[in-house]
Protein backbone atom coordinates (compact mmCIF):
# COMPACT_ATOMS: atom_id res chain seq x y z
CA UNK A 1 12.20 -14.52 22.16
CA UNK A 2 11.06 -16.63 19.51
CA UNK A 3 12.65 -20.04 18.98
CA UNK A 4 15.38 -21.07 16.79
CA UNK A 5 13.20 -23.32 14.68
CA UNK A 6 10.87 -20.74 13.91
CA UNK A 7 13.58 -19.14 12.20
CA UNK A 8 14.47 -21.87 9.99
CA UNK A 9 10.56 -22.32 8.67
CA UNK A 10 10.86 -18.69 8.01
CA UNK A 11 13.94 -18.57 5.71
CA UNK A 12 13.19 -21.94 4.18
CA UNK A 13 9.43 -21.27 3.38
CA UNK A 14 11.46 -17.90 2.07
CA UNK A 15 13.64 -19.32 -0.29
CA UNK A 16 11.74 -22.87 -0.95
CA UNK A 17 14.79 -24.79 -0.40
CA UNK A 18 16.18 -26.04 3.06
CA UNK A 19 19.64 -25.97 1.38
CA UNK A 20 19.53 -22.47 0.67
CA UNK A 21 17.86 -21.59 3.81
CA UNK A 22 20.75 -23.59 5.72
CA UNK A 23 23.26 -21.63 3.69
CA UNK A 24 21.99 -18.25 4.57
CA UNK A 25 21.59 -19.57 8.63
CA UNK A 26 24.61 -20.96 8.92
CA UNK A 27 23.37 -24.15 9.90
CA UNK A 28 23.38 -27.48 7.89
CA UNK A 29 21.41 -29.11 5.63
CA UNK A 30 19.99 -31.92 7.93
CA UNK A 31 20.02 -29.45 10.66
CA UNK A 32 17.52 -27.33 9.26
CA UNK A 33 15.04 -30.47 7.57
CA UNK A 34 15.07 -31.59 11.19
CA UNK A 35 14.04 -27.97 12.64
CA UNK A 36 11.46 -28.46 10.25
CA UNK A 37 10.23 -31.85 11.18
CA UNK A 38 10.52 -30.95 14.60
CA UNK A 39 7.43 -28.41 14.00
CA UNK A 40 5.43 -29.80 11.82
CA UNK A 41 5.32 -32.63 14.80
CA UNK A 42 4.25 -29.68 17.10
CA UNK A 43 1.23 -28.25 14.98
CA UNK A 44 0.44 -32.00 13.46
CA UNK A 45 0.63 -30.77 9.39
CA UNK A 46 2.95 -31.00 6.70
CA UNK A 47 4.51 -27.82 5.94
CA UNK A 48 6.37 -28.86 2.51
CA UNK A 49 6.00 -30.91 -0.24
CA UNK A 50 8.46 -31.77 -3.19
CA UNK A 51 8.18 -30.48 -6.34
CA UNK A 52 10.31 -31.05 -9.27
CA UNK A 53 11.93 -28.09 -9.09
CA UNK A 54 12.06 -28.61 -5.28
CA UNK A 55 9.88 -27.76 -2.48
CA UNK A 56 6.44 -25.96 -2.27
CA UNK A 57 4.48 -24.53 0.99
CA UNK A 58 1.35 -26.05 2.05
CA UNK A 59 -1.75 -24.09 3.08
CA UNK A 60 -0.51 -24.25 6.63
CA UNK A 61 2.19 -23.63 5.78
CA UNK A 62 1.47 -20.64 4.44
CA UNK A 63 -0.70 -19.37 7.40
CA UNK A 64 1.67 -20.17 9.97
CA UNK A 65 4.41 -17.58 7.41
CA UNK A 66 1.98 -14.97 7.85
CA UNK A 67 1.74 -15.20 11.59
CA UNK A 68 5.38 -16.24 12.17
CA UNK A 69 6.60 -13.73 10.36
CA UNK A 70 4.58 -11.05 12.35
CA UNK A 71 5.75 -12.41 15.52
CA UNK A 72 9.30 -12.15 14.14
CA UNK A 73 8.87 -8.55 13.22
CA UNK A 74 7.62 -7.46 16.36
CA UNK A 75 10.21 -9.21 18.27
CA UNK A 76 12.49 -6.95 16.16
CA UNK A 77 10.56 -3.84 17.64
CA UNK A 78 10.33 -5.23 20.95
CA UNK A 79 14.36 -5.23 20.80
CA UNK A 80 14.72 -2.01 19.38
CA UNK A 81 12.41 -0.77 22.06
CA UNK A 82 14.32 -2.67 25.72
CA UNK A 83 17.95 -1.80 24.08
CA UNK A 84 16.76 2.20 24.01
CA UNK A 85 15.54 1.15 27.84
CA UNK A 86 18.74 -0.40 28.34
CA UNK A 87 20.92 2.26 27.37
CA UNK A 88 18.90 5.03 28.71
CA UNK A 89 16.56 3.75 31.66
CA UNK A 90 15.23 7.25 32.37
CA UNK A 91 13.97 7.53 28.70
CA UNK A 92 10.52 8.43 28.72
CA UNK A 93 10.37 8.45 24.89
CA UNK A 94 8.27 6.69 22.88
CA UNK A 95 9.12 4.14 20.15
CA UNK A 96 10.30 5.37 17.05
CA UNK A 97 7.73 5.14 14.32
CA UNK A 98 8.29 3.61 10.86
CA UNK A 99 6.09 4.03 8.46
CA UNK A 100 5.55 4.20 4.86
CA UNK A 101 3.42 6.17 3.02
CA UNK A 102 2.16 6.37 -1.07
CA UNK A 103 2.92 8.62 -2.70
CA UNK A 104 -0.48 10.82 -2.97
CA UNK A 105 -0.39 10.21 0.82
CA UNK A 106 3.53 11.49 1.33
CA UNK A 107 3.46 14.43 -0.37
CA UNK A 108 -0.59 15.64 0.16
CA UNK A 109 -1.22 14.36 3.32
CA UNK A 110 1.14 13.32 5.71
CA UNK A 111 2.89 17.01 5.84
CA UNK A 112 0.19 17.91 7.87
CA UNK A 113 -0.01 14.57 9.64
CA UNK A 114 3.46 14.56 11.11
CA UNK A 115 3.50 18.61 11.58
CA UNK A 116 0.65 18.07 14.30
CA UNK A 117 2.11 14.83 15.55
CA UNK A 118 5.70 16.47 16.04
CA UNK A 119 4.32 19.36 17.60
CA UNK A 120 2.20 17.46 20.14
CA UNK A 121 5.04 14.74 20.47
CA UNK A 122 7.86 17.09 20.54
CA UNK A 123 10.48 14.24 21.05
CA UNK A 124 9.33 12.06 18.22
CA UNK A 125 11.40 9.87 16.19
CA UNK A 126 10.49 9.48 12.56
CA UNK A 127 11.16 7.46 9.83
CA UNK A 128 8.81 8.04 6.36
CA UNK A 129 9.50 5.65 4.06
CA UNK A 130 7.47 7.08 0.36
CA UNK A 131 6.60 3.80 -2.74
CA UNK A 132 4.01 2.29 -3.95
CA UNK A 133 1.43 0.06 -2.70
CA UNK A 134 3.00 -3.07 -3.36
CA UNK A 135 6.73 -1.47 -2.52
CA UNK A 136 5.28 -0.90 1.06
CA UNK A 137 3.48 -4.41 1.60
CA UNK A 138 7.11 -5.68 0.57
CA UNK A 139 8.56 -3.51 3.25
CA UNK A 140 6.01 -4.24 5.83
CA UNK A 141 6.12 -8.02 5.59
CA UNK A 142 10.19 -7.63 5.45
CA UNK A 143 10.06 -5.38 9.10
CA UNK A 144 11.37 -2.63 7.98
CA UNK A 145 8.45 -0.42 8.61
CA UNK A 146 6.26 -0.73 11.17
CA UNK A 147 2.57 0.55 9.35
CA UNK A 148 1.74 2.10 6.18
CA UNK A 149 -0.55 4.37 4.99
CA UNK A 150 -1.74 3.55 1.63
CA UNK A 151 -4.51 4.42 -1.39
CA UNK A 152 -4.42 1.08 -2.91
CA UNK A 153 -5.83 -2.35 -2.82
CA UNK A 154 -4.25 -5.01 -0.28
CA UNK A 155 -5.31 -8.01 1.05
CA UNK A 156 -7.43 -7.73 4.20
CA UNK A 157 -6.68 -11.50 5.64
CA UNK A 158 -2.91 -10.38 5.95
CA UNK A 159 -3.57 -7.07 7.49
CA UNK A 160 -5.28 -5.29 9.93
CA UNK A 161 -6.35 -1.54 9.05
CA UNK A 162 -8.47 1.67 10.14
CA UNK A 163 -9.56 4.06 7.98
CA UNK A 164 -8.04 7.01 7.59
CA UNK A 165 -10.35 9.44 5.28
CA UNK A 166 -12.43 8.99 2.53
CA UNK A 167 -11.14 10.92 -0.77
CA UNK A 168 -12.78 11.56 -4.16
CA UNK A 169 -10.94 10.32 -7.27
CA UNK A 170 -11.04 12.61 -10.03
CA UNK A 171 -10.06 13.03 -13.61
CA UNK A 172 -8.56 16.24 -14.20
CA UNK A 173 -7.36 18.34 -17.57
CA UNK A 174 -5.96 21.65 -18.52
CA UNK A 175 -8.84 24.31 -18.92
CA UNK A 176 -8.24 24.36 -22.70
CA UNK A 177 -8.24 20.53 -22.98
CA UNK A 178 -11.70 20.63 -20.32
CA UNK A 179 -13.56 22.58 -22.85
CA UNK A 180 -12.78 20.63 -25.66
CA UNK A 181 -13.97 17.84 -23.74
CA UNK A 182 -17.18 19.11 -22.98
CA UNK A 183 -18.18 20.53 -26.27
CA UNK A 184 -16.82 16.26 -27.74
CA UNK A 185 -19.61 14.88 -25.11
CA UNK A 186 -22.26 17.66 -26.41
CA UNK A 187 -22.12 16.41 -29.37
CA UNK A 188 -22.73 12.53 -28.47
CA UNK A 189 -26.27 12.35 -27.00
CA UNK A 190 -28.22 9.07 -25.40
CA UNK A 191 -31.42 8.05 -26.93
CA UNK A 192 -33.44 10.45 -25.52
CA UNK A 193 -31.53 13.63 -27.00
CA UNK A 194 -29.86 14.34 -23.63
CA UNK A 195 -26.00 15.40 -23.41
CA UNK A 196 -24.33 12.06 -22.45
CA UNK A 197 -21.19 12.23 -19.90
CA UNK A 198 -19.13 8.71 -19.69
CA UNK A 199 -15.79 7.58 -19.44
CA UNK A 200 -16.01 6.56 -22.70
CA UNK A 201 -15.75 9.99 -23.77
CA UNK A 202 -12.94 9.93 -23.09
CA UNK A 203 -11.13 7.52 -24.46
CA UNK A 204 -9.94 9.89 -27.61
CA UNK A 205 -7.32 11.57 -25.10
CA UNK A 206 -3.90 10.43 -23.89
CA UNK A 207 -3.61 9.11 -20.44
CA UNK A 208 -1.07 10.15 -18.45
CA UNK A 209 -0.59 7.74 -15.42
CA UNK A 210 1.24 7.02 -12.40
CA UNK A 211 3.33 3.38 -12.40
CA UNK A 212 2.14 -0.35 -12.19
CA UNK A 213 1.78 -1.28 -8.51
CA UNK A 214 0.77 2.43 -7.32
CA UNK A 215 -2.23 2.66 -5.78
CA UNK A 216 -3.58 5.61 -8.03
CA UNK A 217 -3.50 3.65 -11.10
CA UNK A 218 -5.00 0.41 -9.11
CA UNK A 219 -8.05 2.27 -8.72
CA UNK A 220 -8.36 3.35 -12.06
CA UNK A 221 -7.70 -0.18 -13.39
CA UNK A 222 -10.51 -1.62 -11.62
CA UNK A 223 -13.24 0.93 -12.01
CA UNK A 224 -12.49 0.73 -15.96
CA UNK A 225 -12.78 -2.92 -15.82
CA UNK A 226 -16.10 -2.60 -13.86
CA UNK A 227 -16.84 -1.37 -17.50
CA UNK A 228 -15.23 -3.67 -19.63
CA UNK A 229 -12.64 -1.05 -20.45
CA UNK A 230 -8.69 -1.13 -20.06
CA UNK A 231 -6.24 1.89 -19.49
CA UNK A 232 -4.80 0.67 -23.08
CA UNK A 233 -8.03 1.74 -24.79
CA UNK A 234 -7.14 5.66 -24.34
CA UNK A 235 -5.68 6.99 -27.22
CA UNK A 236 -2.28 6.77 -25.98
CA UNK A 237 -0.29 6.04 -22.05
CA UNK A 238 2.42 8.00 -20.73
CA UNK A 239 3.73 6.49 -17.40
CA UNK A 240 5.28 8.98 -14.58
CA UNK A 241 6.17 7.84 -11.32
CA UNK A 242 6.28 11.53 -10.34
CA UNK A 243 2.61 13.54 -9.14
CA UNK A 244 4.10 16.62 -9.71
CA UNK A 245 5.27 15.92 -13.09
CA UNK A 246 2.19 14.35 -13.55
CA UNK A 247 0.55 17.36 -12.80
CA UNK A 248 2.98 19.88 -14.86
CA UNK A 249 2.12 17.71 -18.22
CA UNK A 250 -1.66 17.68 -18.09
CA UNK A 251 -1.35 21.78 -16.83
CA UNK A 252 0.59 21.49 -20.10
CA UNK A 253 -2.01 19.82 -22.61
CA UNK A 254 -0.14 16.69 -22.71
CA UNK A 255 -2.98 14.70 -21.55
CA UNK A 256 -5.37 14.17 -19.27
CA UNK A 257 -5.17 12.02 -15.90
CA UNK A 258 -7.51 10.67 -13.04
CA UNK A 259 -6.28 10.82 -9.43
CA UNK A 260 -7.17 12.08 -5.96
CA UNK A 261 -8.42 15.29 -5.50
CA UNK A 262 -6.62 15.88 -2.64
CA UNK A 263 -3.71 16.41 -4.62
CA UNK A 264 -5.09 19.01 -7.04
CA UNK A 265 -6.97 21.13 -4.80
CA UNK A 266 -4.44 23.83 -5.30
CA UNK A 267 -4.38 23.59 -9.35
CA UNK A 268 -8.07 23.49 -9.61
CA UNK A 269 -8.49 26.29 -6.87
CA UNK A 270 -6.24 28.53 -8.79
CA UNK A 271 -8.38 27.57 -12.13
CA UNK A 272 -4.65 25.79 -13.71
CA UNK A 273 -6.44 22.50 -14.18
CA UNK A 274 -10.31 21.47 -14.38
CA UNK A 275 -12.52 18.40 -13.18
CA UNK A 276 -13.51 16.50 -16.54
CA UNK A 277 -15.06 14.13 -14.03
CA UNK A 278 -17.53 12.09 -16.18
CA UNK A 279 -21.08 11.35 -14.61
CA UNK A 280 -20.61 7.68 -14.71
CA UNK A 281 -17.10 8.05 -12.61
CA UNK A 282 -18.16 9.42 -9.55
CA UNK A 283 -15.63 7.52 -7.17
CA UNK A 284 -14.69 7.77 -3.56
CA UNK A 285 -11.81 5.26 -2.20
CA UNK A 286 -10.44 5.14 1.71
CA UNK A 287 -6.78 6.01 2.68
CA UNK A 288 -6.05 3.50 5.47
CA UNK A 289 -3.83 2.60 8.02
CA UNK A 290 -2.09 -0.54 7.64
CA UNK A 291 -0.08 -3.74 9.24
CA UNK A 292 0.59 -6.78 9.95
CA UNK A 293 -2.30 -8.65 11.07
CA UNK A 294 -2.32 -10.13 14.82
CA UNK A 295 0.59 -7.87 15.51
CA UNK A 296 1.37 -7.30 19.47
CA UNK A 297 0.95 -3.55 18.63
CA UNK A 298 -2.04 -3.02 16.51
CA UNK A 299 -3.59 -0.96 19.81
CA UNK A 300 -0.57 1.51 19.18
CA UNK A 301 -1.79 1.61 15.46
CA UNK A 302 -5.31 2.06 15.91
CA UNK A 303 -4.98 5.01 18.55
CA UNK A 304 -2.65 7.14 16.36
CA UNK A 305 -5.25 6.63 13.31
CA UNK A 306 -7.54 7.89 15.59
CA UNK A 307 -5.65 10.84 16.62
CA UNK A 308 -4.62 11.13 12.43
CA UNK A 309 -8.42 10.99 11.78
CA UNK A 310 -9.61 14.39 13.96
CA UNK A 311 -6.97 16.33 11.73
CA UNK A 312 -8.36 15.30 8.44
């Protein structure tokens, strides 16, 4: 059971003021600045400084958030888990899982992830939770799911992961739209007469793309860049949070769009969209398994991405 204090450095490194944080504990004021003092006399630092506008974290302050707060989360599991023992002292079940998955990942992979795990775990609880990379950080650092299973960037010195596959990220367009494509780039060649294939051929179409923060567009963001190019230098942007309507516009001629192959294997398989991938684009980015770094149940994590991987 973690002490009282450390929940007080939580909510006021939270909300940067101790008044706030007091409000929200139910404590007061001077009651919480002492909780405060009291630890920064146990680790021998300074945990916040005033500002003008109030108070800011220090560095260790901001390392002992990141540890804190995964100690606090799986204290929150660790209830969950002697409560269900509690109630039920024969139950032999395991702990529920909560995780959270991108999108891609939701609705291309982890049907056939959780079919195999609920029919090998028959008495499985479950709890998906589908958004964004930077929707499921949020939710992982705020406990409400266990691990996630994203596409995107995040940052390795706050979490722990295991790879889960490694996909190919493709640019796709309707057959109609692919051949147009090709005969553009036929008729741009390099200096030595040969048929050039880039990216940059491609910046005449519109670009139909998934939302700020998802981990689709996050890839394609930074490979352009790698290039000195921008998503804003295609001929136009259309923004969908959706895949599937995603899909449906570019089937359509709308556009074209770059994404995992894993979720077009269908479409392109049934010849209803094409592979425009340019020569200079060849990309391949991991899905991984993610949480909260130094949490008591990372072993738990690591063994189910293991079992996850031999079904890939």
């Amino acid at each position: 059971m973690l002490d009282y204090r450390t929940h007080t450095f939580l909510e006021v490194y939270r909300q940067r003021s101790f008044t706030r944080a007091a409000e929200n504990l139910l404590i007061t004021q001077p009651a919480a600045s002492q909780h405060i003092r009291q630890i920064e006399t146990h680790y021998g630092c300074t945990l916040f400084v005033k500002t003008g506008r109030g108070i800011e974290p220090t560095a260790a302050a901001d390392l002992l958030y990141q540890r804190l707060l995964t100690m606090e989360n799986d204290e929150a599991r660790l209830a969950i888990e002697a409560g269900a023992l509690a109630a039920e002292p024969s139950n032999t079940r395991e702990a529920p899982l909560r995780l959270g998955c991108t999108r891609t990942i939701a609705d291309y992979t982890a049907p056939r992830l959780m079919a195999a795990h609920l029919s090998t775990h028959p008495q499985a609880e479950v709890a998906l939770l589908t958004g964004n990379t930077r929707e499921l950080v949020r939710s992982l650092e705020e406990g409400t799911i266990d691990f996630a299973l994203v596409e995107g960037f995040f940052d390795r010195q706050r979490f722990d992961f295991e790879t889960l596959s490694r996909e190919r990220y493709i640019a796709v367009a309707s057959p109609k739209e692919a051949k147009r494509c090709a005969f553009d780039r036929r008729t741009r060649t390099d200096e030595a007469g040969r048929a050039a294939a880039s990216v940059r051929d491609l910046l005449g179409e519109r670009l139909i793309l998934r939302e700020a923060g998802s981990g689709t567009r996050e890839i394609l963001e930074k490979h352009l860049a790698a290039r000195d190019l921008a998503v804003t230098d295609f001929a136009g942007i259309v923004e969908i949070e959706s895949i599937p309507t995603i899909k449906a516009c570019v089937r359509g001629g709308a556009g074209i769009t770059f994404l995992y192959r894993v979720a077009v294997e269908e479409e392109l398989a049934r010849g209803e969209l094409a592979d425009i991938t340019p020569d200079d684009f060849a990309i391949e980015h991991d899905f991984c398994l993610i949480w909260q770094r130094g949490s008591q149940y990372a072993s738990r994590y690591r063994a189910l991405c293991d079992a996850w991987w031999t079904l890939m």
